[in-house]
Amino acid sequence: MARKLLTNKNDLLFVVIVYGLLIISMLLVVFPFLYVIFSSFSTKAEYISRGFYIFPKEWTLNSYGYLLNHRGFLASFSNTFYISIVGTMINVIITCLMAYGLSKQWLKGRAILNFLVLFSMIFNGGIIPTYMIVKELGLIDSYWSLFLSGAIAPFILIIMRSFFSTIPSELEEAARMDGCNEWRLLFRIAIPLSLPSIITISLMYGVAHWNSYFQAILYLNSSSKWPVQVFLRQLLLESDSAMELNIGAFEYGPPVQMAAVIATALPLLVCYPFLQKYFNKGMLVGSVKG
């Protein structure tokens, strides 16, 4: 009885420690996020004069109104939507086609190709060789430089290959007996059964494209083609003296910068809760069989 009571006490202590660490971790994540949100609703004068605070004394939407009327912000936002949607579609199509082929035991050279995929996940060509290839292909200052330079992520490819490998071979054999070829097997059987994993990799590719920053600076020379992350960088690097020179931008200070951060992250924050169940299921199923 005493031993059981001691075990229960140890379990209780373990639960308290785990929940305590989780609460601390949550506060470390949520507190800065709340600070950015509430700061975006304050005025520039209050932000500078009060120092650190959470709830502003005077609430205003001037920062968001300024962003919505800023041509550069709206253009970069539309550019990011285009890059994310088109780039994700290209990534998913190419990844699914290659993953489906690598999942077949009868594919000649399958072991070598799988090794090359794993090798490319650990070692890559580097920034300069990749830039030289993109330049020689004539893709500089084109969105195709963003789409094709990272068309397939090796880790995501391995996830899809693992999922396709879990499809029962008996199901494919029955489909072949009914006259299905490999293309019909892929689009009529494999893809419908792998929707959770496809949604998962779509989310992963979409987030990568939405947050594309370094590649955009590297390959896109025209500022009119920049995504919102590059615009956000330019906004955060603006000095206070330069801000004051902008006529009508009296709120073009830290609150506008905070509002830009929130507006940039908002689409992902809205979409993720609806896709989380597919993300968890897809990652679980894709990791069952390697």
Coordinates of C-alpha atoms in Angstrom, one line a residue:
M1 CA 0.0 0.0 0.0
A2 CA 2.8 2.4 0.9
R3 CA 4.7 1.5 -2.3
K4 CA 1.5 2.2 -4.3
L5 CA 1.1 5.5 -2.6
L6 CA 4.7 6.4 -3.3
T7 CA 4.2 5.6 -6.9
N8 CA 1.1 7.7 -7.1
K9 CA 3.1 10.6 -5.5
N10 CA 5.8 10.2 -8.0
D11 CA 3.3 10.2 -10.8
L12 CA 1.7 13.3 -9.4
L13 CA 5.1 15.0 -9.1
F14 CA 5.9 14.0 -12.7
V15 CA 2.5 15.5 -13.9
V16 CA 3.1 18.7 -12.0
I17 CA 6.6 19.1 -13.5
V18 CA 5.4 18.4 -17.0
Y19 CA 2.5 20.8 -16.8
G20 CA 4.7 23.4 -15.3
L21 CA 7.2 23.2 -18.1
L22 CA 4.4 23.3 -20.7
I23 CA 2.8 26.4 -19.1
I24 CA 6.2 28.1 -19.0
S25 CA 6.9 27.2 -22.7
M26 CA 3.4 28.4 -23.6
L27 CA 4.0 31.8 -21.9
L28 CA 7.4 32.1 -23.6
V29 CA 5.6 31.7 -27.0
V30 CA 2.3 33.4 -26.4
F31 CA 3.6 36.5 -24.4
P32 CA 5.7 38.0 -27.2
F33 CA 2.9 37.2 -29.7
L34 CA 0.4 39.1 -27.6
Y35 CA 2.8 42.0 -27.2
V36 CA 3.1 42.3 -31.0
I37 CA -0.7 42.1 -31.4
F38 CA -1.5 44.8 -28.8
S39 CA 1.3 47.0 -29.9
S40 CA -0.1 47.1 -33.4
F41 CA -3.2 48.8 -32.0
S42 CA -1.4 51.6 -30.3
T43 CA -0.2 54.9 -31.5
K44 CA 3.4 55.7 -32.4
A45 CA 3.6 58.4 -29.7
E46 CA 2.4 56.0 -27.0
Y47 CA 4.7 53.2 -28.1
I48 CA 7.7 55.5 -27.9
S49 CA 6.8 57.4 -24.7
R50 CA 5.5 54.5 -22.5
G51 CA 8.3 52.0 -23.2
F52 CA 7.2 48.5 -22.4
Y53 CA 3.5 47.8 -22.0
I54 CA 0.9 45.2 -23.0
F55 CA -2.4 47.0 -23.2
P56 CA -2.4 50.4 -24.9
K57 CA -4.3 53.3 -23.4
E58 CA -5.5 54.5 -26.8
W59 CA -6.6 51.9 -29.3
T60 CA -6.4 52.7 -33.0
L61 CA -6.6 51.0 -36.3
N62 CA -4.4 53.6 -38.1
S63 CA -1.6 51.1 -38.5
Y64 CA -3.7 48.6 -40.3
G65 CA -5.4 51.3 -42.4
Y66 CA -2.0 52.5 -43.5
L67 CA -1.0 49.0 -44.6
L68 CA -4.2 48.5 -46.5
N69 CA -3.6 51.7 -48.4
H70 CA 0.1 51.0 -49.0
R71 CA 0.7 49.9 -52.6
G72 CA 3.9 48.0 -51.9
F73 CA 2.3 46.0 -49.1
L74 CA -0.8 45.0 -51.2
A75 CA 1.4 44.1 -54.2
S76 CA 3.8 42.0 -52.1
F77 CA 0.9 40.3 -50.5
S78 CA -0.6 39.3 -53.8
N79 CA 2.8 38.2 -55.0
T80 CA 3.1 35.9 -52.0
F81 CA -0.3 34.4 -52.6
Y82 CA 0.7 33.7 -56.2
I83 CA 4.0 32.2 -55.3
S84 CA 2.5 30.0 -52.5
I85 CA -0.4 28.7 -54.6
V86 CA 1.5 28.0 -57.9
G87 CA 4.7 26.9 -56.2
T88 CA 2.9 24.5 -53.9
M89 CA 1.0 22.9 -56.8
I90 CA 4.2 22.4 -58.7
N91 CA 6.0 20.9 -55.7
V92 CA 3.1 18.5 -54.8
I93 CA 2.8 17.3 -58.4
I94 CA 6.5 16.6 -58.9
T95 CA 6.9 15.1 -55.5
C96 CA 4.0 12.8 -55.8
L97 CA 5.2 11.6 -59.2
M98 CA 8.7 10.8 -58.0
A99 CA 7.6 9.4 -54.7
Y100 CA 5.2 7.0 -56.4
G101 CA 7.9 5.7 -58.7
L102 CA 10.4 5.3 -55.9
S103 CA 7.9 3.3 -53.9
K104 CA 7.7 0.5 -56.5
Q105 CA 10.0 -2.5 -55.8
W106 CA 10.2 -3.4 -59.5
L107 CA 11.7 0.0 -60.4
K108 CA 15.2 -0.5 -61.8
G109 CA 17.9 1.5 -60.1
R110 CA 15.5 2.2 -57.2
A111 CA 18.2 1.8 -54.5
I112 CA 20.5 4.2 -56.2
L113 CA 17.8 6.8 -56.7
N114 CA 16.8 6.5 -53.0
F115 CA 20.4 6.9 -52.0
L116 CA 20.7 10.0 -54.1
V117 CA 17.6 11.5 -52.5
L118 CA 19.0 10.8 -49.0
F119 CA 22.4 12.1 -50.0
S120 CA 20.9 15.4 -51.3
M121 CA 19.0 15.8 -48.0
I122 CA 22.3 15.7 -46.1
F123 CA 24.6 17.5 -48.6
N124 CA 23.6 20.1 -51.2
G125 CA 25.4 22.0 -53.9
G126 CA 25.5 25.3 -52.0
I127 CA 24.3 28.8 -52.7
I128 CA 26.8 29.8 -55.4
P129 CA 26.5 26.7 -57.6
T130 CA 22.7 26.8 -57.3
Y131 CA 22.7 30.5 -58.3
M132 CA 24.9 29.8 -61.3
I133 CA 22.6 27.1 -62.5
V134 CA 19.5 29.3 -62.1
K135 CA 21.3 32.1 -63.9
E136 CA 22.5 29.9 -66.8
L137 CA 18.9 28.7 -67.2
G138 CA 17.7 32.3 -67.6
L139 CA 15.5 32.2 -64.5
I140 CA 16.9 35.2 -62.7
D141 CA 14.1 37.8 -61.9
S142 CA 11.5 35.1 -62.6
Y143 CA 9.2 33.3 -60.3
W144 CA 10.3 30.0 -61.9
S145 CA 13.6 30.5 -60.0
L146 CA 11.6 30.0 -56.8
F147 CA 9.5 27.2 -58.1
L148 CA 12.2 25.0 -59.7
S149 CA 15.2 25.6 -57.5
G150 CA 13.4 23.8 -54.7
A151 CA 10.8 21.8 -56.6
I152 CA 11.4 18.7 -54.5
A153 CA 12.3 18.6 -50.8
P154 CA 14.0 15.3 -50.0
F155 CA 12.5 15.0 -46.6
I156 CA 9.0 15.5 -47.9
L157 CA 9.7 13.1 -50.8
I158 CA 10.6 10.4 -48.3
I159 CA 7.3 11.0 -46.4
M160 CA 5.3 10.5 -49.6
R161 CA 7.3 7.5 -50.7
S162 CA 6.7 5.9 -47.3
F163 CA 3.0 6.5 -47.6
F164 CA 2.8 5.1 -51.1
S165 CA 4.7 2.0 -49.9
T166 CA 1.9 1.3 -47.4
I167 CA -0.7 0.8 -50.1
P168 CA -1.5 -2.9 -50.3
S169 CA 0.0 -4.7 -53.3
E170 CA -3.2 -6.8 -53.6
L171 CA -5.2 -3.7 -54.3
E172 CA -2.9 -2.7 -57.1
E173 CA -3.0 -6.2 -58.6
A174 CA -6.8 -6.3 -58.6
A175 CA -6.8 -2.9 -60.4
R176 CA -4.3 -4.2 -63.0
M177 CA -6.6 -7.2 -63.6
D178 CA -9.4 -4.7 -64.3
G179 CA -7.2 -3.1 -67.0
C180 CA -5.7 -0.2 -65.0
N181 CA -2.2 1.1 -66.1
E182 CA 0.2 2.9 -63.8
W183 CA -1.2 6.3 -64.5
R184 CA -4.8 5.2 -63.6
L185 CA -3.4 3.4 -60.5
L186 CA -1.8 6.7 -59.4
F187 CA -4.7 9.0 -60.0
R188 CA -7.6 6.6 -59.2
I189 CA -6.2 4.6 -56.3
A190 CA -2.9 6.0 -54.9
I191 CA -3.8 9.7 -54.7
P192 CA -7.3 9.3 -53.3
L193 CA -5.9 7.0 -50.6
S194 CA -3.1 9.4 -49.8
L195 CA -5.1 12.7 -49.4
P196 CA -4.0 13.1 -45.7
S197 CA -0.3 13.0 -46.7
I198 CA -0.9 15.2 -49.8
I199 CA -2.6 17.8 -47.6
T200 CA 0.3 17.5 -45.2
I201 CA 3.0 18.1 -47.7
S202 CA 0.9 20.9 -49.3
L203 CA 0.9 22.6 -45.9
M204 CA 4.7 22.1 -45.6
Y205 CA 5.4 23.4 -49.1
G206 CA 2.9 26.2 -48.7
V207 CA 4.5 27.5 -45.5
A208 CA 7.9 27.4 -47.0
H209 CA 6.7 29.4 -50.0
W210 CA 4.8 31.9 -47.8
N211 CA 7.9 32.5 -45.8
S212 CA 10.3 32.6 -48.8
Y213 CA 12.7 35.4 -48.1
F214 CA 16.3 34.5 -48.9
Q215 CA 15.7 33.0 -52.3
A216 CA 13.5 36.0 -53.3
I217 CA 16.3 38.4 -52.4
L218 CA 18.8 36.2 -54.3
Y219 CA 16.8 35.6 -57.5
L220 CA 14.3 38.4 -57.8
N221 CA 15.8 41.8 -58.8
S222 CA 12.6 43.7 -59.4
S223 CA 11.0 45.1 -56.3
S224 CA 7.6 44.7 -57.9
K225 CA 8.0 40.9 -57.7
W226 CA 9.1 40.7 -54.1
P227 CA 7.0 38.7 -51.7
V228 CA 5.6 40.0 -48.4
Q229 CA 8.5 38.7 -46.3
V230 CA 10.9 40.9 -48.3
F231 CA 8.6 43.9 -47.9
L232 CA 8.4 43.2 -44.2
R233 CA 12.2 43.2 -44.0
Q234 CA 12.3 46.6 -45.8
L235 CA 9.7 47.9 -43.4
L236 CA 11.5 46.7 -40.3
L237 CA 14.8 48.2 -41.5
E238 CA 13.4 51.7 -42.1
S239 CA 14.9 54.3 -39.8
D240 CA 12.7 56.7 -37.8
S241 CA 14.2 59.6 -39.7
A242 CA 13.2 58.1 -43.0
M243 CA 9.7 57.5 -41.6
E244 CA 9.2 61.1 -40.7
L245 CA 9.9 62.1 -44.3
N246 CA 6.9 60.2 -45.5
I247 CA 4.1 62.6 -45.7
G248 CA 0.9 61.3 -44.2
A249 CA 2.7 58.4 -42.5
F250 CA 2.5 59.7 -39.0
E251 CA 1.8 56.2 -37.8
Y252 CA 4.6 54.7 -39.9
G253 CA 6.5 53.7 -36.8
P254 CA 6.8 50.5 -34.7
P255 CA 3.0 50.0 -34.5
V256 CA 2.9 49.7 -38.3
Q257 CA 5.8 47.3 -38.2
M258 CA 3.9 45.2 -35.6
A259 CA 0.8 45.3 -37.8
A260 CA 2.7 44.1 -40.8
V261 CA 4.0 41.2 -38.8
I262 CA 0.5 40.2 -37.7
A263 CA -0.9 40.6 -41.2
T264 CA 1.9 38.5 -42.6
A265 CA 1.3 35.6 -40.2
L266 CA -2.5 35.8 -40.1
P267 CA -3.2 33.6 -43.2
L268 CA -1.2 30.8 -41.8
L269 CA -2.7 31.1 -38.4
V270 CA -6.2 30.9 -39.9
C271 CA -5.5 27.9 -42.1
Y272 CA -3.5 25.8 -39.8
P273 CA -6.2 24.8 -37.3
F274 CA -8.3 23.4 -40.2
L275 CA -5.4 21.4 -41.6
Q276 CA -3.9 20.2 -38.3
K277 CA -5.8 16.9 -38.2
Y278 CA -4.6 16.1 -41.7
F279 CA -1.1 17.2 -40.8
N280 CA -0.9 14.9 -37.8
K281 CA -2.4 11.9 -39.6
G282 CA -0.2 12.4 -42.7
M283 CA 3.0 12.6 -40.6
L284 CA 2.0 9.5 -38.6
V285 CA 1.1 7.4 -41.6
G286 CA 4.1 8.6 -43.6
S287 CA 6.5 7.6 -40.9
V288 CA 5.2 4.0 -40.4
K289 CA 7.0 2.5 -43.3
G290 CA 10.4 3.7 -44.6

